Amino acid sequence: MAALRTTLYEQLFVGAHPDGRLTILNRLLIVTIVLAVIGAALGTEPKLSDEMHYALLVGEMIFGTIFLGEYVARVYAAAEAPGEGSAWQKRWAFMRSWLGLVDLIVVVATLAPLIAGDAAVLRVIRLFRVIAVMKFGRFNEAIQSVWRATADRGDDLIVTAALAFIFVLTGATLLHVVEGDIQPDAFGSIPRALWWAVITLTTVGYGDAYPVTIMGKIIGGTLAMSGVAFVAMPTGIIAAAFSDAMQARRDQKIQEMRDHLARLDEIDENVVAKLEKLERANQKPPE
């Protein structure tokens, strides 16, 4: 039983396997999750035939059984987690962790058709199970590095967001003053004009609201041109953070390789010293 539990822990818990990569079982689970999400999305289409809906329901039951078995296996194998505490304390810790809660929600969401008539929206949450597996996989270190680098530039992003808000509010106020009486539905109030200002600043331009006067067009054009710069600013900040994070990871890998080579040199020296000692011990004393 102990060997089975150890095998389940290495196969199910990402990073527990000696090579540190996603195991075949976890890859199969990711494929299963994606298929389950696709089935849940198709189940919301009312134009599908009754036979197709029945097939999707059967698929939901199969996926639910797989997810239930996975959850039970994870709770059972969680006792192999490193650290202090009894087996049940480690299992309880896993069940209370956010990944354990996501697993439980996935099971409940997938088996929801047994107790609810329409749980399609709830079942879509199993997509987060894919994100959870990948986050705890081989990309975990990269994600954390990028997140830390982005967090270090939090002040820059806040300043950019504040400037964008000022431009949006200013543009909405000016259009309300200039064209509030001409187009009351679109610019009759500052909150109404805010929709147009946001769409213009982000350079989306749906066309559902636009200025018709010369002054309004000047204000709209200025806001649109400003939007190009403000969209580029956070993009540049995040790109720089990503570049710094990748460079830091490369530097870390290089340092780890240097440390490893240094340890190998020390081992070689120790081995040579031991061999010399053994050779001296094997030498027969002169007669």
Coordinates of N, CA, C and O in Angstrom, one line a residue, residues 10-190:
E10 N 3.7 10.6 -6.9 CA 4.6 11.1 -7.9 C 3.9 11.3 -9.2 O 4.2 12.2 -10.0
Q11 N 2.8 10.5 -9.5 CA 2.1 10.7 -10.8 C 1.1 11.8 -10.8 O 0.9 12.5 -11.8
L12 N 0.5 12.1 -9.6 CA -0.6 13.0 -9.6 C -0.1 14.4 -9.2 O -0.6 15.4 -9.7
F13 N 0.8 14.5 -8.3 CA 1.2 15.8 -7.8 C 2.4 16.3 -8.6 O 3.5 15.7 -8.6
V14 N 2.1 17.4 -9.3 CA 3.1 17.9 -10.2 C 4.3 18.4 -9.5 O 4.2 19.1 -8.5
G15 N 5.5 18.0 -9.9 CA 6.7 18.4 -9.3 C 7.2 17.3 -8.3 O 8.4 17.4 -7.9
A16 N 6.4 16.3 -8.0 CA 6.8 15.3 -7.1 C 7.6 14.2 -7.8 O 8.4 13.5 -7.2
H17 N 7.4 14.1 -9.1 CA 8.2 13.1 -9.9 C 9.7 13.5 -9.9 O 10.0 14.7 -9.9
P18 N 10.6 12.5 -9.9 CA 12.0 12.9 -9.8 C 12.5 13.8 -10.9 O 13.3 14.7 -10.7
D19 N 11.9 13.7 -12.2 CA 12.4 14.6 -13.3 C 11.7 15.9 -13.2 O 12.1 16.8 -13.9
G20 N 10.7 16.1 -12.3 CA 10.1 17.4 -12.1 C 9.1 17.9 -13.2 O 8.6 19.0 -13.1
R21 N 8.9 17.0 -14.2 CA 8.0 17.4 -15.3 C 6.6 16.8 -15.1 O 6.4 16.0 -14.2
L22 N 5.7 17.3 -16.0 CA 4.4 16.7 -16.0 C 4.4 15.2 -16.4 O 5.0 14.9 -17.4
T23 N 3.8 14.4 -15.6 CA 3.7 13.0 -15.8 C 2.7 12.7 -16.9 O 1.9 13.5 -17.3
I24 N 2.8 11.5 -17.4 CA 1.8 11.1 -18.5 C 0.4 11.1 -17.9 O -0.5 11.5 -18.6
L25 N 0.2 10.7 -16.7 CA -1.1 10.8 -16.1 C -1.7 12.2 -16.0 O -2.8 12.4 -16.3
N26 N -0.8 13.1 -15.6 CA -1.3 14.5 -15.6 C -1.6 15.1 -17.0 O -2.5 15.8 -17.1
R27 N -0.8 14.6 -18.0 CA -1.1 15.1 -19.3 C -2.4 14.5 -19.8 O -3.2 15.2 -20.5
L28 N -2.7 13.3 -19.5 CA -4.0 12.7 -19.8 C -5.1 13.4 -19.1 O -6.2 13.6 -19.7
L29 N -4.9 13.8 -17.9 CA -5.9 14.5 -17.1 C -6.2 15.9 -17.8 O -7.4 16.3 -17.8
I30 N -5.2 16.5 -18.2 CA -5.4 17.8 -18.9 C -6.2 17.6 -20.2 O -7.2 18.4 -20.4
V31 N -5.9 16.6 -20.9 CA -6.7 16.3 -22.1 C -8.2 16.1 -21.7 O -9.1 16.5 -22.4
T32 N -8.4 15.3 -20.7 CA -9.7 15.0 -20.2 C -10.5 16.2 -19.8 O -11.7 16.4 -20.1
I33 N -9.8 17.1 -19.1 CA -10.4 18.3 -18.6 C -10.8 19.2 -19.8 O -11.9 19.7 -19.9
V34 N -10.0 19.3 -20.8 CA -10.3 20.1 -22.0 C -11.5 19.5 -22.7 O -12.4 20.3 -23.1
L35 N -11.5 18.2 -22.9 CA -12.7 17.6 -23.5 C -14.0 17.8 -22.7 O -15.0 18.0 -23.3
A36 N -13.8 17.7 -21.4 CA -15.0 18.0 -20.5 C -15.5 19.4 -20.7 O -16.8 19.6 -20.7
V37 N -14.6 20.4 -20.8 CA -15.1 21.7 -20.9 C -15.8 21.9 -22.3 O -16.8 22.6 -22.4
I38 N -15.2 21.3 -23.3 CA -15.8 21.4 -24.6 C -17.2 20.8 -24.6 O -18.2 21.4 -25.2
G39 N -17.3 19.7 -23.9 CA -18.7 19.0 -23.8 C -19.6 19.9 -23.1 O -20.8 20.0 -23.4
A40 N -19.2 20.5 -22.0 CA -20.0 21.4 -21.2 C -20.5 22.6 -22.0 O -21.7 23.0 -22.0
A41 N -19.6 23.2 -22.9 CA -19.9 24.3 -23.7 C -21.0 23.9 -24.8 O -21.9 24.6 -25.0
L42 N -20.7 22.7 -25.4 CA -21.7 22.2 -26.4 C -23.1 21.9 -25.8 O -24.1 22.1 -26.4
G43 N -23.1 21.5 -24.5 CA -24.3 21.2 -23.9 C -25.2 22.4 -23.7 O -26.4 22.3 -23.4
T44 N -24.7 23.6 -23.8 CA -25.5 24.9 -23.7 C -26.2 25.2 -25.0 O -27.0 26.2 -25.0
E45 N -25.9 24.5 -26.1 CA -26.5 24.8 -27.4 C -27.9 24.1 -27.5 O -27.9 22.9 -27.6
P46 N -28.9 24.9 -27.6 CA -30.3 24.3 -27.6 C -30.6 23.7 -28.9 O -31.6 22.9 -29.0
K47 N -29.9 24.0 -30.0 CA -30.3 23.4 -31.3 C -29.7 22.0 -31.6 O -30.0 21.4 -32.6
L48 N -28.9 21.5 -30.6 CA -28.4 20.2 -30.8 C -29.6 19.2 -30.6 O -30.5 19.4 -29.9
S49 N -29.5 18.0 -31.2 CA -30.5 17.0 -31.1 C -30.5 16.4 -29.8 O -29.6 16.5 -29.0
D50 N -31.7 15.8 -29.5 CA -31.8 15.1 -28.2 C -30.8 14.0 -28.0 O -30.3 13.8 -26.9
E51 N -30.5 13.3 -29.1 CA -29.4 12.3 -29.0 C -28.1 12.8 -28.7 O -27.3 12.2 -27.9
M52 N -27.7 14.0 -29.2 CA -26.5 14.6 -28.9 C -26.4 15.1 -27.5 O -25.4 14.9 -26.8
H53 N -27.5 15.6 -27.0 CA -27.6 16.1 -25.6 C -27.4 14.9 -24.7 O -26.8 14.9 -23.6
Y54 N -28.0 13.8 -25.0 CA -27.9 12.6 -24.2 C -26.5 12.0 -24.2 O -26.0 11.6 -23.2
A55 N -25.8 12.1 -25.4 CA -24.4 11.6 -25.4 C -23.5 12.5 -24.6 O -22.6 12.1 -23.9
L56 N -23.8 13.8 -24.6 CA -23.0 14.8 -23.8 C -23.3 14.5 -22.3 O -22.3 14.6 -21.5
L57 N -24.5 14.2 -22.0 CA -24.8 13.9 -20.6 C -24.0 12.6 -20.1 O -23.5 12.6 -19.0
V58 N -24.0 11.6 -21.0 CA -23.3 10.4 -20.7 C -21.8 10.7 -20.5 O -21.1 10.2 -19.6
G59 N -21.3 11.6 -21.4 CA -19.9 12.0 -21.3 C -19.6 12.7 -20.0 O -18.5 12.5 -19.4
E60 N -20.6 13.6 -19.6 CA -20.4 14.3 -18.3 C -20.3 13.3 -17.1 O -19.4 13.5 -16.2
M61 N -21.1 12.2 -17.2 CA -21.0 11.2 -16.1 C -19.6 10.5 -16.1 O -19.1 10.2 -15.1
I62 N -19.1 10.2 -17.3 CA -17.8 9.6 -17.4 C -16.7 10.5 -16.9 O -15.9 10.1 -16.1
F63 N -16.8 11.7 -17.3 CA -15.8 12.7 -16.9 C -15.9 12.9 -15.3 O -14.9 13.0 -14.6
G64 N -17.1 12.9 -14.8 CA -17.3 13.1 -13.4 C -16.7 11.9 -12.6 O -16.1 12.1 -11.5
T65 N -16.9 10.7 -13.2 CA -16.3 9.6 -12.5 C -14.8 9.6 -12.5 O -14.2 9.3 -11.4
I66 N -14.2 10.1 -13.6 CA -12.8 10.2 -13.7 C -12.3 11.2 -12.7 O -11.3 11.0 -11.9
F67 N -12.9 12.4 -12.6 CA -12.5 13.5 -11.7 C -12.7 13.1 -10.2 O -11.9 13.4 -9.4
L68 N -13.8 12.3 -10.0 CA -14.0 11.8 -8.6 C -12.9 10.9 -8.2 O -12.4 11.0 -7.1
G69 N -12.5 9.9 -9.1 CA -11.4 9.0 -8.8 C -10.1 9.7 -8.6 O -9.3 9.4 -7.7
E70 N -9.9 10.8 -9.4 CA -8.7 11.6 -9.3 C -8.6 12.3 -7.9 O -7.6 12.3 -7.3
Y71 N -9.7 12.8 -7.5 CA -9.8 13.6 -6.3 C -9.5 12.6 -5.1 O -8.7 12.9 -4.2
V72 N -10.2 11.5 -5.1 CA -10.0 10.5 -4.0 C -8.5 10.0 -4.0 O -7.9 9.9 -2.9
A73 N -8.0 9.8 -5.2 CA -6.6 9.4 -5.2 C -5.6 10.4 -4.7 O -4.6 10.2 -4.0
R74 N -5.9 11.7 -5.0 CA -5.1 12.8 -4.6 C -5.1 12.9 -3.0 O -4.1 13.1 -2.4
V75 N -6.4 12.8 -2.5 CA -6.5 12.9 -1.0 C -5.7 11.7 -0.4 O -5.0 11.9 0.6
Y76 N -5.8 10.5 -1.0 CA -5.1 9.4 -0.4 C -3.6 9.5 -0.5 O -2.9 9.3 0.5
A77 N -3.1 10.0 -1.6 CA -1.7 10.1 -1.8 C -1.1 11.4 -1.2 O 0.1 11.4 -1.0
A78 N -1.9 12.3 -0.7 CA -1.4 13.5 -0.1 C -0.6 13.2 1.2 O 0.2 14.0 1.6
A79 N -0.8 12.0 1.7 CA -0.1 11.6 2.9 C 1.4 11.5 2.7 O 2.2 11.6 3.6
E80 N 1.8 11.4 1.4 CA 3.2 11.3 1.1 C 3.9 12.7 0.9 O 5.1 12.7 0.6
A81 N 3.2 13.7 1.1 CA 3.7 15.1 1.0 C 4.8 15.3 2.0 O 4.7 14.8 3.2
P82 N 6.0 15.9 1.6 CA 7.0 16.1 2.6 C 6.6 17.1 3.7 O 5.8 17.9 3.5
G83 N 7.3 17.0 4.8 CA 7.0 17.9 5.9 C 6.5 17.1 7.1 O 6.3 15.9 7.1
E84 N 6.3 17.9 8.2 CA 5.8 17.3 9.4 C 4.3 17.1 9.4 O 3.6 17.7 8.6
G85 N 3.8 16.3 10.3 CA 2.4 16.0 10.4 C 2.1 14.6 10.1 O 2.8 13.9 9.3
S86 N 0.9 14.1 10.6 CA 0.5 12.8 10.3 C -0.1 12.7 8.9 O -0.3 13.7 8.2
A87 N -0.4 11.5 8.5 CA -1.0 11.3 7.2 C -2.3 12.0 7.0 O -2.6 12.7 6.0
W88 N -3.2 12.0 8.0 CA -4.5 12.7 7.9 C -4.3 14.2 8.0 O -5.1 14.9 7.4
Q89 N -3.4 14.7 8.7 CA -3.1 16.1 8.7 C -2.7 16.6 7.4 O -3.1 17.7 6.9
K90 N -1.8 15.9 6.7 CA -1.4 16.2 5.4 C -2.6 16.2 4.4 O -2.7 17.0 3.5
R91 N -3.4 15.2 4.5 CA -4.6 15.1 3.6 C -5.5 16.2 3.9 O -6.1 16.8 2.9
W92 N -5.8 16.6 5.1 CA -6.6 17.7 5.4 C -6.1 19.0 4.9 O -6.8 19.9 4.4
A93 N -4.7 19.1 5.0 CA -4.1 20.3 4.5 C -4.3 20.4 2.9 O -4.5 21.5 2.4
F94 N -4.2 19.3 2.2 CA -4.5 19.3 0.8 C -5.9 19.7 0.5 O -6.2 20.5 -0.4
M95 N -6.8 19.1 1.2 CA -8.3 19.4 1.0 C -8.6 20.8 1.2 O -9.5 21.4 0.6
R96 N -7.9 21.5 2.1 CA -8.1 22.9 2.4 C -7.4 23.8 1.5 O -7.6 25.0 1.5
S97 N -6.4 23.3 0.8 CA -5.6 24.2 -0.1 C -6.5 24.6 -1.3 O -7.5 24.0 -1.6
W98 N -6.0 25.6 -2.0 CA -6.9 26.2 -3.1 C -6.9 25.1 -4.2 O -7.9 25.0 -4.9
L99 N -5.8 24.4 -4.5 CA -5.9 23.4 -5.5 C -6.8 22.2 -5.1 O -7.6 21.7 -6.0
G100 N -6.8 21.9 -3.8 CA -7.8 20.8 -3.4 C -9.2 21.3 -3.5 O -10.1 20.5 -3.9
L101 N -9.5 22.6 -3.2 CA -10.8 23.1 -3.4 C -11.2 23.2 -4.8 O -12.4 22.9 -5.1
V102 N -10.3 23.5 -5.7 CA -10.6 23.5 -7.1 C -11.0 22.1 -7.6 O -11.9 21.9 -8.3
D103 N -10.2 21.1 -7.2 CA -10.5 19.7 -7.5 C -11.9 19.3 -7.0 O -12.7 18.7 -7.8
L104 N -12.3 19.7 -5.8 CA -13.6 19.4 -5.3 C -14.7 20.1 -6.1 O -15.7 19.5 -6.4
I105 N -14.5 21.3 -6.4 CA -15.5 22.1 -7.2 C -15.6 21.4 -8.6 O -16.8 21.3 -9.1
V106 N -14.5 21.0 -9.2 CA -14.6 20.3 -10.5 C -15.5 19.1 -10.4 O -16.3 18.8 -11.3
V107 N -15.3 18.3 -9.3 CA -16.1 17.0 -9.2 C -17.6 17.4 -9.0 O -18.4 16.8 -9.7
V108 N -17.8 18.4 -8.2 CA -19.2 18.8 -7.9 C -19.8 19.3 -9.2 O -21.0 19.0 -9.6
A109 N -19.1 20.2 -9.9 CA -19.6 20.8 -11.1 C -19.8 19.8 -12.2 O -20.8 19.9 -13.0
T110 N -19.0 18.8 -12.3 CA -19.1 17.8 -13.4 C -20.3 16.8 -13.1 O -21.0 16.4 -14.0
L111 N -20.5 16.5 -11.8 CA -21.6 15.6 -11.5 C -22.9 16.4 -11.2 O -23.9 15.8 -10.8
A112 N -22.9 17.7 -11.4 CA -24.1 18.5 -11.1 C -25.3 18.1 -11.9 O -26.4 18.2 -11.4
P113 N -25.2 17.6 -13.2 CA -26.4 17.2 -13.9 C -27.2 16.1 -13.1 O -28.4 16.0 -13.4
L114 N -26.6 15.4 -12.2 CA -27.4 14.4 -11.4 C -28.3 15.0 -10.4 O -29.3 14.4 -10.1
I115 N -28.0 16.3 -10.0 CA -28.8 16.9 -9.0 C -29.4 18.2 -9.5 O -30.2 18.8 -8.8
A116 N -29.0 18.7 -10.6 CA -29.5 20.0 -11.2 C -29.7 19.9 -12.6 O -29.1 19.1 -13.4
G117 N -30.7 20.6 -13.1 CA -31.1 20.5 -14.5 C -30.2 21.3 -15.4 O -29.9 20.9 -16.5
D118 N -29.7 22.5 -15.0 CA -28.8 23.3 -15.8 C -27.6 23.8 -14.9 O -27.8 24.7 -14.1
A119 N -26.5 23.2 -15.1 CA -25.3 23.6 -14.4 C -24.1 23.8 -15.3 O -23.0 23.7 -15.0
A120 N -24.5 24.3 -16.6 CA -23.4 24.5 -17.6 C -22.5 25.6 -17.2 O -21.3 25.4 -17.4
V121 N -23.0 26.6 -16.6 CA -22.1 27.7 -16.2 C -21.2 27.3 -15.1 O -20.0 27.6 -15.1
L122 N -21.7 26.5 -14.1 CA -20.8 26.0 -13.1 C -19.8 25.0 -13.6 O -18.7 25.0 -13.1
R123 N -20.1 24.2 -14.6 CA -19.2 23.2 -15.1 C -18.0 23.8 -15.8 O -17.0 23.3 -16.0
V124 N -18.2 25.0 -16.4 CA -17.1 25.7 -17.1 C -16.0 26.0 -16.1 O -14.8 26.1 -16.6
I125 N -16.2 26.0 -14.8 CA -15.1 26.3 -13.9 C -14.0 25.2 -13.9 O -12.9 25.5 -13.5
R126 N -14.3 24.1 -14.5 CA -13.3 23.0 -14.6 C -12.2 23.5 -15.5 O -11.1 22.9 -15.5
L127 N -12.4 24.5 -16.3 CA -11.3 25.0 -17.1 C -10.1 25.5 -16.2 O -9.0 25.4 -16.5
F128 N -10.5 26.0 -15.0 CA -9.5 26.5 -14.1 C -8.6 25.3 -13.6 O -7.5 25.5 -13.1
R129 N -9.1 24.1 -13.7 CA -8.4 22.9 -13.3 C -7.1 22.8 -14.2 O -6.1 22.4 -13.8
V130 N -7.3 23.1 -15.5 CA -6.2 23.0 -16.4 C -5.1 24.1 -16.0 O -3.9 23.8 -16.0
I131 N -5.6 25.3 -15.7 CA -4.7 26.3 -15.3 C -3.9 25.9 -14.0 O -2.7 26.1 -13.9
A132 N -4.6 25.3 -13.1 CA -4.0 24.8 -11.8 C -2.9 23.8 -12.1 O -1.8 23.9 -11.5
V133 N -3.2 22.8 -13.0 CA -2.2 21.8 -13.3 C -0.9 22.5 -13.9 O 0.2 22.2 -13.6
M134 N -1.2 23.4 -14.9 CA 0.0 24.0 -15.6 C 0.8 24.9 -14.6 O 2.0 25.0 -14.7
K135 N 0.1 25.6 -13.7 CA 0.7 26.5 -12.8 C 1.7 25.7 -11.9 O 2.8 26.2 -11.6
F136 N 1.3 24.5 -11.5 CA 2.1 23.7 -10.6 C 3.0 22.8 -11.4 O 3.6 21.9 -10.8
G137 N 3.1 23.0 -12.7 CA 4.0 22.2 -13.5 C 5.3 22.9 -13.7 O 5.8 23.7 -12.9
R138 N 5.9 22.5 -14.8 CA 7.3 23.0 -15.1 C 7.4 24.5 -15.3 O 8.5 25.1 -15.3
F139 N 6.2 25.2 -15.6 CA 6.2 26.6 -15.9 C 6.0 27.4 -14.6 O 5.9 28.6 -14.7
N140 N 5.9 26.7 -13.5 CA 5.6 27.4 -12.2 C 6.7 28.5 -11.9 O 6.4 29.6 -11.6
E141 N 7.9 28.1 -12.1 CA 9.0 29.0 -11.7 C 9.0 30.2 -12.7 O 9.2 31.4 -12.3
A142 N 8.7 30.0 -14.0 CA 8.6 31.1 -14.9 C 7.5 32.0 -14.6 O 7.7 33.3 -14.7
I143 N 6.3 31.5 -14.3 CA 5.2 32.3 -13.9 C 5.5 33.2 -12.7 O 5.2 34.4 -12.7
Q144 N 6.1 32.6 -11.7 CA 6.4 33.4 -10.5 C 7.4 34.4 -10.8 O 7.3 35.5 -10.2
S145 N 8.4 34.1 -11.7 CA 9.4 35.2 -12.0 C 8.8 36.3 -12.7 O 9.1 37.5 -12.4
V146 N 7.9 36.1 -13.7 CA 7.2 37.1 -14.4 C 6.3 37.9 -13.5 O 6.2 39.2 -13.5
W147 N 5.6 37.2 -12.6 CA 4.7 37.9 -11.6 C 5.5 38.8 -10.7 O 5.1 40.0 -10.5
R148 N 6.7 38.4 -10.2 CA 7.5 39.2 -9.3 C 8.0 40.4 -10.1 O 8.0 41.5 -9.6
A149 N 8.5 40.2 -11.3 CA 9.0 41.3 -12.1 C 7.9 42.3 -12.4 O 8.1 43.6 -12.4
T150 N 6.7 41.9 -12.7 CA 5.6 42.8 -13.0 C 5.2 43.5 -11.7 O 4.8 44.7 -11.7
A151 N 5.2 42.8 -10.6 CA 4.8 43.4 -9.3 C 5.8 44.5 -8.9 O 5.5 45.6 -8.3
D152 N 7.1 44.3 -9.3 CA 8.1 45.4 -9.0 C 7.8 46.6 -9.8 O 8.3 47.7 -9.4
R153 N 7.1 46.5 -10.9 CA 6.7 47.7 -11.7 C 5.3 48.1 -11.4 O 4.7 48.8 -12.3
G154 N 4.8 47.7 -10.3 CA 3.4 48.1 -10.0 C 3.1 49.6 -9.9 O 2.1 50.0 -10.4
D155 N 4.1 50.3 -9.4 CA 3.9 51.8 -9.3 C 3.8 52.4 -10.7 O 3.0 53.3 -10.9
D156 N 4.6 51.9 -11.7 CA 4.6 52.4 -13.0 C 3.2 52.1 -13.6 O 2.6 53.0 -14.3
L157 N 2.7 50.9 -13.4 CA 1.4 50.6 -14.0 C 0.3 51.4 -13.3 O -0.7 51.8 -14.0
I158 N 0.4 51.6 -12.1 CA -0.6 52.4 -11.4 C -0.6 53.9 -11.9 O -1.7 54.4 -12.2
V159 N 0.5 54.4 -12.1 CA 0.6 55.8 -12.7 C 0.0 55.8 -14.1 O -0.8 56.7 -14.5
T160 N 0.3 54.8 -14.9 CA -0.3 54.7 -16.3 C -1.8 54.6 -16.2 O -2.5 55.3 -17.0
A161 N -2.3 53.8 -15.3 CA -3.8 53.6 -15.2 C -4.4 55.0 -14.7 O -5.5 55.3 -15.2
A162 N -3.7 55.7 -13.8 CA -4.3 56.9 -13.3 C -4.3 58.0 -14.4 O -5.3 58.7 -14.6
L163 N -3.3 58.0 -15.2 CA -3.3 59.0 -16.4 C -4.4 58.6 -17.4 O -5.0 59.5 -17.9
A164 N -4.5 57.4 -17.6 CA -5.6 56.9 -18.6 C -7.0 57.3 -18.0 O -7.8 57.8 -18.8
F165 N -7.2 57.2 -16.7 CA -8.5 57.6 -16.1 C -8.7 59.1 -16.3 O -9.8 59.5 -16.5
I166 N -7.6 59.8 -16.1 CA -7.8 61.3 -16.2 C -8.2 61.7 -17.6 O -9.0 62.5 -17.8
F167 N -7.5 61.0 -18.6 CA -7.8 61.3 -20.0 C -9.3 60.9 -20.3 O -10.0 61.6 -21.0
V168 N -9.7 59.8 -19.8 CA -11.1 59.3 -20.1 C -12.1 60.3 -19.5 O -13.0 60.7 -20.2
L169 N -11.9 60.6 -18.2 CA -12.8 61.5 -17.6 C -12.8 62.9 -18.2 O -13.9 63.5 -18.4
T170 N -11.6 63.4 -18.6 CA -11.6 64.7 -19.3 C -12.3 64.7 -20.6 O -13.1 65.6 -21.0
G171 N -12.0 63.6 -21.4 CA -12.7 63.5 -22.7 C -14.2 63.4 -22.6 O -14.9 64.0 -23.4
A172 N -14.7 62.6 -21.6 CA -16.1 62.5 -21.4 C -16.7 63.8 -21.0 O -17.8 64.2 -21.5
T173 N -16.0 64.5 -20.1 CA -16.6 65.8 -19.7 C -16.7 66.8 -20.8 O -17.7 67.5 -21.0
L174 N -15.6 66.9 -21.6 CA -15.6 67.8 -22.8 C -16.7 67.5 -23.8 O -17.4 68.4 -24.3
L175 N -16.8 66.2 -24.1 CA -17.9 65.8 -25.1 C -19.3 66.1 -24.5 O -20.2 66.4 -25.2
H176 N -19.4 65.9 -23.2 CA -20.7 66.2 -22.6 C -21.0 67.7 -22.7 O -22.2 68.1 -23.0
V177 N -20.0 68.6 -22.5 CA -20.2 70.0 -22.6 C -20.5 70.4 -24.1 O -21.4 71.2 -24.4
V178 N -19.7 69.8 -25.0 CA -19.8 70.2 -26.4 C -21.1 69.7 -27.1 O -21.8 70.4 -27.9
E179 N -21.4 68.4 -26.9 CA -22.4 67.7 -27.6 C -23.5 67.1 -26.8 O -24.3 66.3 -27.2
G180 N -23.6 67.5 -25.5 CA -24.6 67.0 -24.6 C -26.0 67.3 -25.1 O -26.9 66.5 -25.0
D181 N -26.2 68.5 -25.6 CA -27.5 68.9 -26.1 C -27.8 68.4 -27.4 O -29.0 68.1 -27.8
I182 N -26.8 68.2 -28.3 CA -27.0 67.7 -29.6 C -27.3 66.2 -29.6 O -28.2 65.7 -30.3
Q183 N -26.6 65.4 -28.8 CA -26.7 63.9 -28.8 C -26.9 63.5 -27.3 O -26.0 63.0 -26.6
P184 N -28.1 63.8 -26.8 CA -28.4 63.5 -25.3 C -28.3 62.0 -25.0 O -27.9 61.7 -23.9
D185 N -28.6 61.2 -26.0 CA -28.6 59.7 -25.7 C -27.1 59.3 -25.5 O -26.9 58.4 -24.6
A186 N -26.2 59.8 -26.2 CA -24.8 59.4 -26.1 C -24.0 60.2 -25.2 O -23.1 59.7 -24.5
F187 N -24.2 61.6 -25.2 CA -23.4 62.5 -24.4 C -24.2 63.3 -23.4 O -23.8 64.4 -23.0
G188 N -25.4 62.9 -23.1 CA -26.3 63.7 -22.3 C -25.8 63.9 -20.8 O -26.2 64.8 -20.1
S189 N -24.9 63.0 -20.4 CA -24.3 63.1 -19.1 C -22.9 62.5 -19.1 O -22.5 61.8 -20.1
I190 N -22.1 62.8 -18.1 CA -20.8 62.4 -18.1 C -20.7 60.8 -18.0 O -19.9 60.2 -18.8

